[in-house]
Amino acid sequence: AYTKAVLRGTTVPVLAKIGLPGSISLLFLPRAGFLFVDWLLFLSAFCLFLPYARAALDQAPLPETRLFYQKRVARIVPSYVVSVLLIFFLVSVPSGAYRTVTEALKDLIPTITFTQTFFPDVLIGTKINGVLWTAAIEMQFYLFFPWLARAFAKKPGWTYLGMLALSLAYLWGFALRDPDSIRLTVNQLPAFFGVFANGMAFAYLFTLAGKHLRRSPQLSALALVALITAVVLLVQMMSAAPETNPVQIWQAQHRYRLSLVFAVITVSAALTFSGIRWLFSNKLMQFLSLISYNVYIWHQWLAVKLKEWKIPYWTGEKPPNMTGDTRWQWTYTALILIGTFALAIAATYLIEHPAAKRIMAWQPKQQTKKKREPLITLEVIEPEAESEEPSIEDVQEILPQENTTKEQNEK
């Protein structure tokens, strides 16, 4: 196809002038672009742990666990659930994707509860949205994160080694031992603990560096060299990955090293010259980061469905991307971009943000402590106050008594 030809030989005249190859093959991007999922998971752990790292190094209280869960639910759940329900009821069910109600529920329930990774048929054969397994991994990681973060803040070295050991033991001791099941086992939570460990470790080191280093031309130059080196390594790894069959074996073998490359790119891009930092922090990038979650939710599903629905229209047995119809390819690509961004913007501002405000505004009711009643109550009865009027006995005492002398009675 024309697109593949362009990617295979993009000409860069400047490189030829300095003695390097005059063309660069970009074919690795569509063939190994799925590896960027690991970068997203690394960034998740990196960003989530930053406030814990700051608090630990400042010897301040760690973030509140309840607030952490509240923020994660507000960010992840509303757009996710709405997309699942819309696709299920408006597309999957009407199209006859399920033969029985039971089959439909076996797809819907694991997906909407973020447990689809535990069900092989759903993980690789869902009729809803195949990319949502990544959100499931994130939500499963969130369950453990507050305790992992507290442990990492107190004992960063031991916690890092423990997470890494769990990941390597799972990948090399379990997943890679059964290549036939590698498609199912390579994308389970334990397989990503090494990625998450690197995210938390580099967040800690980045925060620590911020307390002892000051920006300088030398630091920026060093960071730029590290950035370029890491990008070159990334290109080499992405070019090599598709050569392994199945590619999931390469993923399992190189996941930890790949996450280190992503870590170097992330940190060095934040420490290098301001012009390069601007490329990742300008207004456009800030807007894209705002809608990125919903872009992730809708992009692949929309691409698959447009091709399935023959939009733009095409005829024949082979799809136009396999026959070299470049006009159809460009139109199709434009429709995917327009549709994805339209859906992402609508979902962000009409679903995610309003729902997040309501979720974050919720506060648990403060239960007033009731005074505990004693098992046995003793009532003390006070004696009644003496009456002002004299009693009979009193009167008798002051009246003249018999057998007394006159002087005594008068007294």
Short mmCIF file of C-alpha atoms in Angstrom, two decimals, residues 2-393:
data_model
loop_
_atom_site.label_atom_id
_atom_site.label_comp_id
_atom_site.label_asym_id
_atom_site.label_seq_id
_atom_site.Cartn_x
_atom_site.Cartn_y
_atom_site.Cartn_z
CA TYR A 2 1.00 3.58 -0.62
CA THR A 3 0.98 4.43 3.08
CA LYS A 4 3.38 1.60 3.87
CA ALA A 5 5.66 2.71 1.03
CA VAL A 6 5.79 6.21 2.47
CA LEU A 7 6.53 4.92 5.95
CA ARG A 8 9.17 2.55 4.62
CA GLY A 9 11.23 5.29 2.99
CA THR A 10 10.73 8.78 4.39
CA THR A 11 13.54 10.95 2.98
CA VAL A 12 15.50 13.23 5.30
CA PRO A 13 18.07 15.19 3.19
CA VAL A 14 19.86 16.58 6.26
CA LEU A 15 20.89 13.09 7.32
CA ALA A 16 22.41 12.35 3.91
CA LYS A 17 24.55 15.50 4.10
CA ILE A 18 26.17 14.38 7.36
CA GLY A 19 26.87 10.87 6.11
CA LEU A 20 23.89 9.06 7.65
CA PRO A 21 21.26 7.10 5.68
CA GLY A 22 19.19 9.51 3.63
CA SER A 23 15.86 7.83 4.39
CA ILE A 24 14.23 6.58 7.57
CA SER A 25 11.79 3.69 7.72
CA LEU A 26 8.75 4.54 9.85
CA LEU A 27 7.08 1.21 9.24
CA PHE A 28 7.79 0.24 12.86
CA LEU A 29 5.17 2.76 14.05
CA PRO A 30 2.04 0.93 12.83
CA ARG A 31 3.62 -2.49 13.36
CA ALA A 32 4.76 -1.95 16.94
CA GLY A 33 2.74 1.05 18.10
CA PHE A 34 0.99 -1.14 20.67
CA LEU A 35 4.19 -1.03 22.74
CA PHE A 36 3.29 2.53 23.75
CA VAL A 37 0.65 1.00 26.04
CA ASP A 38 3.52 0.18 28.40
CA TRP A 39 4.51 3.85 28.37
CA LEU A 40 0.99 4.87 29.38
CA LEU A 41 1.10 2.46 32.31
CA PHE A 42 4.56 3.73 33.30
CA LEU A 43 3.29 7.33 33.22
CA SER A 44 0.32 6.37 35.34
CA ALA A 45 2.52 5.01 38.14
CA PHE A 46 4.97 7.92 37.72
CA CYS A 47 2.34 10.64 38.06
CA LEU A 48 0.38 8.90 40.82
CA PHE A 49 3.44 8.47 43.00
CA LEU A 50 4.78 12.04 42.67
CA PRO A 51 2.70 13.45 45.58
CA TYR A 52 3.71 10.49 47.76
CA ALA A 53 7.38 11.05 46.90
CA ARG A 54 7.13 14.76 47.76
CA ALA A 55 5.41 14.01 51.04
CA ALA A 56 7.95 11.33 51.97
CA LEU A 57 10.95 13.54 51.23
CA ASP A 58 9.36 16.50 53.05
CA GLN A 59 8.41 14.25 55.97
CA ALA A 60 4.82 15.38 55.53
CA PRO A 61 1.61 13.32 55.84
CA LEU A 62 0.98 11.05 52.86
CA PRO A 63 -2.08 11.67 50.64
CA GLU A 64 -5.39 10.41 51.99
CA THR A 65 -6.38 6.96 50.71
CA ARG A 66 -10.09 7.76 50.44
CA LEU A 67 -9.36 10.82 48.34
CA PHE A 68 -7.10 8.77 46.07
CA TYR A 69 -9.86 6.28 45.30
CA GLN A 70 -12.37 9.09 44.86
CA LYS A 71 -10.17 10.80 42.26
CA ARG A 72 -9.51 7.57 40.38
CA VAL A 73 -13.20 6.70 40.19
CA ALA A 74 -14.03 10.22 39.03
CA ARG A 75 -11.42 10.04 36.28
CA ILE A 76 -11.87 6.48 35.01
CA VAL A 77 -15.36 5.16 35.66
CA PRO A 78 -17.91 7.61 34.12
CA SER A 79 -16.57 7.69 30.54
CA TYR A 80 -15.72 4.00 30.66
CA VAL A 81 -19.14 2.81 31.83
CA VAL A 82 -21.06 5.07 29.46
CA SER A 83 -18.98 3.91 26.48
CA VAL A 84 -19.50 0.26 27.38
CA LEU A 85 -23.26 0.65 27.74
CA LEU A 86 -23.60 2.68 24.53
CA ILE A 87 -21.61 0.20 22.46
CA PHE A 88 -23.34 -2.81 24.01
CA PHE A 89 -26.95 -1.64 23.65
CA LEU A 90 -26.66 0.44 20.47
CA VAL A 91 -24.20 -1.61 18.42
CA SER A 92 -23.30 -5.06 19.73
CA VAL A 93 -26.79 -6.31 20.63
CA PRO A 94 -28.66 -4.86 17.60
CA SER A 95 -26.01 -6.25 15.22
CA GLY A 96 -26.60 -9.80 16.46
CA ALA A 97 -23.13 -10.20 17.94
CA TYR A 98 -24.50 -12.52 20.64
CA ARG A 99 -26.48 -15.71 20.13
CA THR A 100 -27.98 -15.82 23.60
CA VAL A 101 -28.62 -13.53 26.55
CA THR A 102 -26.15 -15.54 28.61
CA GLU A 103 -23.41 -14.98 26.03
CA ALA A 104 -24.13 -11.26 26.05
CA LEU A 105 -24.01 -11.04 29.83
CA LYS A 106 -20.74 -13.02 29.92
CA ASP A 107 -19.24 -10.25 27.78
CA LEU A 108 -20.92 -7.27 29.46
CA ILE A 109 -20.46 -8.07 33.16
CA PRO A 110 -16.67 -8.68 33.12
CA THR A 111 -16.15 -5.64 30.90
CA ILE A 112 -18.16 -3.22 32.99
CA THR A 113 -16.57 -4.48 36.22
CA PHE A 114 -12.97 -4.19 34.95
CA THR A 115 -12.42 -7.94 35.29
CA GLN A 116 -12.25 -8.93 31.60
CA THR A 117 -8.59 -9.90 31.93
CA PHE A 118 -9.66 -12.87 34.07
CA PHE A 119 -11.82 -14.32 31.28
CA PRO A 120 -9.87 -15.47 28.19
CA ASP A 121 -12.84 -15.36 25.81
CA VAL A 122 -13.60 -11.77 26.80
CA LEU A 123 -9.98 -10.61 26.88
CA ILE A 124 -9.26 -11.56 23.27
CA GLY A 125 -12.76 -11.88 21.80
CA THR A 126 -14.99 -9.21 23.32
CA LYS A 127 -17.72 -7.76 21.10
CA ILE A 128 -17.69 -4.47 22.99
CA ASN A 129 -14.30 -2.73 22.85
CA GLY A 130 -11.03 -4.62 22.69
CA VAL A 131 -8.79 -1.86 24.05
CA LEU A 132 -10.53 -1.58 27.41
CA TRP A 133 -8.38 -4.30 28.96
CA THR A 134 -5.79 -1.60 29.67
CA ALA A 135 -8.27 0.30 31.84
CA ALA A 136 -8.95 -2.95 33.67
CA ILE A 137 -5.23 -3.34 34.43
CA GLU A 138 -5.15 0.24 35.72
CA MET A 139 -8.16 -0.24 37.99
CA GLN A 140 -6.74 -3.46 39.38
CA PHE A 141 -3.45 -1.68 40.08
CA TYR A 142 -5.32 1.14 41.85
CA LEU A 143 -6.65 -1.35 44.38
CA PHE A 144 -3.11 -1.98 45.63
CA PHE A 145 -1.52 1.38 44.91
CA PRO A 146 -2.09 3.25 48.23
CA TRP A 147 -0.43 0.44 50.19
CA LEU A 148 2.37 0.02 47.65
CA ALA A 149 2.93 3.78 47.71
CA ARG A 150 3.14 3.86 51.50
CA ALA A 151 5.58 0.97 51.48
CA PHE A 152 7.62 2.63 48.73
CA ALA A 153 7.71 5.91 50.66
CA LYS A 154 9.11 4.14 53.74
CA LYS A 155 11.32 1.49 52.10
CA PRO A 156 11.79 2.44 48.42
CA GLY A 157 14.59 -0.02 47.72
CA TRP A 158 12.96 -3.10 49.19
CA THR A 159 9.54 -2.27 47.73
CA TYR A 160 11.03 -1.75 44.28
CA LEU A 161 12.87 -5.08 44.43
CA GLY A 162 9.75 -6.86 45.63
CA MET A 163 7.60 -5.50 42.79
CA LEU A 164 10.30 -6.29 40.24
CA ALA A 165 10.77 -9.81 41.58
CA LEU A 166 7.03 -10.48 41.33
CA SER A 167 6.97 -9.30 37.72
CA LEU A 168 10.02 -11.25 36.60
CA ALA A 169 8.87 -14.39 38.40
CA TYR A 170 5.50 -14.20 36.69
CA LEU A 171 6.85 -13.48 33.19
CA TRP A 172 9.81 -15.87 33.17
CA GLY A 173 8.49 -18.48 35.54
CA PHE A 174 4.95 -18.68 34.20
CA ALA A 175 4.04 -16.72 31.05
CA LEU A 176 7.07 -17.55 28.91
CA ARG A 177 6.93 -21.23 29.89
CA ASP A 178 3.73 -21.61 27.85
CA PRO A 179 4.13 -19.76 24.52
CA ASP A 180 0.76 -21.04 23.30
CA SER A 181 -1.03 -19.03 26.00
CA ILE A 182 1.22 -15.98 25.88
CA ARG A 183 -1.50 -13.78 24.34
CA LEU A 184 -3.56 -14.29 27.49
CA THR A 185 -0.84 -14.21 30.13
CA VAL A 186 1.38 -11.36 28.93
CA ASN A 187 -1.26 -8.71 29.67
CA GLN A 188 -2.15 -9.61 33.25
CA LEU A 189 -1.52 -7.33 36.23
CA PRO A 190 1.56 -9.18 37.63
CA ALA A 191 3.27 -8.86 34.23
CA PHE A 192 3.22 -5.05 34.59
CA PHE A 193 4.54 -4.76 38.14
CA GLY A 194 8.04 -4.11 36.80
CA VAL A 195 6.69 -1.25 34.69
CA PHE A 196 4.82 0.19 37.67
CA ALA A 197 7.90 -0.22 39.86
CA ASN A 198 9.99 1.81 37.42
CA GLY A 199 7.30 4.49 37.29
CA MET A 200 7.32 4.87 41.07
CA ALA A 201 11.11 4.65 41.33
CA PHE A 202 11.74 7.33 38.73
CA ALA A 203 9.10 9.57 40.30
CA TYR A 204 11.00 9.25 43.59
CA LEU A 205 14.36 9.96 41.91
CA PHE A 206 12.91 12.86 39.93
CA THR A 207 11.53 14.45 43.11
CA LEU A 208 14.81 13.85 44.93
CA ALA A 209 16.76 15.45 42.08
CA GLY A 210 14.49 18.47 42.22
CA LYS A 211 15.62 19.11 45.79
CA HIS A 212 19.34 18.97 45.05
CA LEU A 213 19.76 20.01 41.40
CA ARG A 214 19.27 23.36 39.74
CA ARG A 215 18.62 23.88 36.04
CA SER A 216 21.75 24.71 34.09
CA PRO A 217 22.98 24.50 30.49
CA GLN A 218 25.11 21.51 31.43
CA LEU A 219 22.17 19.62 32.94
CA SER A 220 19.98 20.45 29.94
CA ALA A 221 22.66 19.26 27.51
CA LEU A 222 23.15 16.02 29.43
CA ALA A 223 19.40 15.43 29.48
CA LEU A 224 19.23 16.07 25.72
CA VAL A 225 21.90 13.45 25.06
CA ALA A 226 20.00 10.98 27.24
CA LEU A 227 16.77 11.79 25.41
CA ILE A 228 18.25 11.23 21.96
CA THR A 229 19.94 8.01 23.07
CA ALA A 230 16.70 6.67 24.55
CA VAL A 231 14.71 7.54 21.41
CA VAL A 232 17.26 5.70 19.25
CA LEU A 233 17.01 2.67 21.53
CA LEU A 234 13.22 2.84 21.37
CA VAL A 235 13.24 2.86 17.56
CA GLN A 236 15.57 -0.14 17.52
CA MET A 237 13.38 -2.06 19.95
CA MET A 238 10.18 -1.24 18.07
CA SER A 239 11.80 -2.32 14.81
CA ALA A 240 12.92 -5.63 16.31
CA ALA A 241 9.68 -6.52 18.11
CA PRO A 242 7.57 -7.52 15.07
CA GLU A 243 10.27 -9.95 13.95
CA THR A 244 9.34 -12.28 16.82
CA ASN A 245 6.37 -14.58 16.31
CA PRO A 246 4.24 -14.23 18.28
CA VAL A 247 5.23 -10.71 19.22
CA GLN A 248 3.94 -11.22 22.77
CA ILE A 249 7.04 -13.35 23.47
CA TRP A 250 9.23 -10.34 22.67
CA GLN A 251 7.01 -8.20 24.92
CA ALA A 252 7.42 -10.55 27.86
CA GLN A 253 11.19 -10.77 27.39
CA HIS A 254 11.80 -7.03 26.94
CA ARG A 255 9.03 -5.35 28.96
CA TYR A 256 11.28 -4.32 31.85
CA ARG A 257 14.03 -2.91 29.60
CA LEU A 258 11.46 -1.14 27.46
CA SER A 259 10.02 0.56 30.54
CA LEU A 260 13.52 1.78 31.45
CA VAL A 261 13.80 3.39 28.00
CA PHE A 262 10.42 5.07 28.51
CA ALA A 263 11.61 6.24 31.93
CA VAL A 264 14.71 7.89 30.50
CA ILE A 265 12.66 9.63 27.79
CA THR A 266 10.16 10.90 30.36
CA VAL A 267 12.67 12.27 32.86
CA SER A 268 15.19 13.65 30.35
CA ALA A 269 12.42 15.44 28.42
CA ALA A 270 11.49 17.21 31.66
CA LEU A 271 15.10 18.22 32.41
CA THR A 272 16.33 19.34 29.00
CA PHE A 273 16.18 22.74 27.28
CA SER A 274 13.00 24.82 27.53
CA GLY A 275 12.31 24.64 23.79
CA ILE A 276 12.02 20.87 23.90
CA ARG A 277 10.01 20.99 27.12
CA TRP A 278 7.61 23.35 25.38
CA LEU A 279 6.88 20.68 22.75
CA PHE A 280 5.37 18.54 25.52
CA SER A 281 3.74 21.29 27.59
CA ASN A 282 2.18 23.79 25.17
CA LYS A 283 -1.54 24.58 25.07
CA LEU A 284 -2.25 21.99 22.39
CA MET A 285 -0.55 19.23 24.37
CA GLN A 286 -2.41 20.28 27.50
CA PHE A 287 -5.70 20.03 25.64
CA LEU A 288 -4.78 16.64 24.19
CA SER A 289 -3.88 15.38 27.66
CA LEU A 290 -7.29 16.55 28.85
CA ILE A 291 -9.17 14.43 26.30
CA SER A 292 -6.56 11.66 25.95
CA TYR A 293 -8.46 9.12 28.05
CA ASN A 294 -11.53 9.34 25.85
CA VAL A 295 -9.39 9.33 22.71
CA TYR A 296 -7.97 6.05 23.95
CA ILE A 297 -11.46 4.64 24.57
CA TRP A 298 -12.87 5.43 21.14
CA HIS A 299 -10.03 5.46 18.58
CA GLN A 300 -9.63 1.77 17.78
CA TRP A 301 -13.31 0.90 18.10
CA LEU A 302 -14.22 3.65 15.64
CA ALA A 303 -11.49 2.61 13.18
CA VAL A 304 -12.69 -1.00 13.17
CA LYS A 305 -16.36 -0.11 12.84
CA LEU A 306 -15.88 2.42 10.02
CA LYS A 307 -14.05 -0.21 8.01
CA GLU A 308 -16.69 -2.83 8.88
CA TRP A 309 -19.52 -0.46 7.90
CA LYS A 310 -17.66 0.45 4.68
CA ILE A 311 -17.30 4.13 5.53
CA PRO A 312 -16.08 5.57 3.19
CA TYR A 313 -17.89 3.19 0.86
CA TRP A 314 -15.86 0.56 -0.96
CA THR A 315 -16.60 -2.56 -2.98
CA GLY A 316 -14.85 -5.84 -3.62
CA GLU A 317 -13.51 -8.64 -1.46
CA LYS A 318 -10.33 -6.89 -0.35
CA PRO A 319 -10.50 -3.65 1.65
CA PRO A 320 -9.00 -0.56 -0.02
CA ASN A 321 -6.06 -0.41 2.38
CA MET A 322 -4.88 -3.69 0.80
CA THR A 323 -5.47 -2.66 -2.83
CA GLY A 324 -3.56 0.62 -2.82
CA ASP A 325 -6.55 2.99 -2.97
CA THR A 326 -4.75 5.98 -1.47
CA ARG A 327 -7.71 8.33 -1.85
CA TRP A 328 -9.86 6.02 0.25
CA GLN A 329 -7.03 5.62 2.78
CA TRP A 330 -6.64 9.34 3.34
CA THR A 331 -10.40 9.88 3.57
CA TYR A 332 -10.70 6.97 5.98
CA THR A 333 -7.85 8.31 8.13
CA ALA A 334 -9.41 11.79 8.21
CA LEU A 335 -12.79 10.39 9.26
CA ILE A 336 -11.18 8.38 12.06
CA LEU A 337 -9.37 11.45 13.39
CA ILE A 338 -12.44 13.70 13.15
CA GLY A 339 -14.76 11.10 14.65
CA THR A 340 -12.37 10.15 17.45
CA PHE A 341 -11.74 13.73 18.53
CA ALA A 342 -15.44 14.60 18.29
CA LEU A 343 -16.41 11.66 20.49
CA ALA A 344 -13.53 12.32 22.90
CA ILE A 345 -14.37 16.00 23.32
CA ALA A 346 -18.07 15.25 23.82
CA ALA A 347 -17.35 12.48 26.33
CA THR A 348 -14.87 14.64 28.25
CA TYR A 349 -17.08 17.72 28.62
CA LEU A 350 -20.54 16.11 28.71
CA ILE A 351 -19.81 12.97 30.73
CA GLU A 352 -16.43 12.91 32.45
CA HIS A 353 -16.23 16.44 33.84
CA PRO A 354 -19.84 16.76 35.10
CA ALA A 355 -19.72 13.30 36.66
CA ALA A 356 -16.30 13.98 38.19
CA LYS A 357 -17.58 17.16 39.85
CA ARG A 358 -20.42 15.25 41.47
CA ILE A 359 -18.16 12.43 42.60
CA MET A 360 -15.54 14.78 44.04
CA ALA A 361 -18.23 16.84 45.79
CA TRP A 362 -19.46 13.79 47.67
CA GLN A 363 -18.33 13.58 51.24
CA PRO A 364 -19.06 10.75 53.68
CA LYS A 365 -21.53 11.70 56.36
CA GLN A 366 -19.96 12.49 59.68
CA GLN A 367 -21.53 10.08 62.13
CA THR A 368 -22.04 11.62 65.56
CA LYS A 369 -20.80 9.41 68.32
CA LYS A 370 -23.63 8.34 70.56
CA LYS A 371 -23.00 8.37 74.29
CA ARG A 372 -22.72 4.80 75.43
CA GLU A 373 -25.30 3.85 78.03
CA PRO A 374 -24.05 1.83 81.04
CA LEU A 375 -25.24 -1.72 81.38
CA ILE A 376 -26.43 -1.03 84.97
CA THR A 377 -27.84 2.29 86.13
CA LEU A 378 -27.77 3.16 89.81
CA GLU A 379 -30.14 5.90 90.85
CA VAL A 380 -29.15 7.84 93.94
CA ILE A 381 -32.19 9.21 95.75
CA GLU A 382 -31.39 12.37 97.66
CA PRO A 383 -33.19 12.93 101.00
CA GLU A 384 -36.01 15.42 100.82
CA ALA A 385 -35.34 18.85 102.13
CA GLU A 386 -36.55 19.44 105.67
CA SER A 387 -39.85 21.25 105.91
CA GLU A 388 -39.83 24.75 107.34
CA GLU A 389 -42.79 23.93 109.56
CA PRO A 390 -41.81 22.07 112.74
CA SER A 391 -42.81 18.44 113.05
CA ILE A 392 -44.70 16.95 115.96
CA GLU A 393 -41.47 15.75 117.48
#
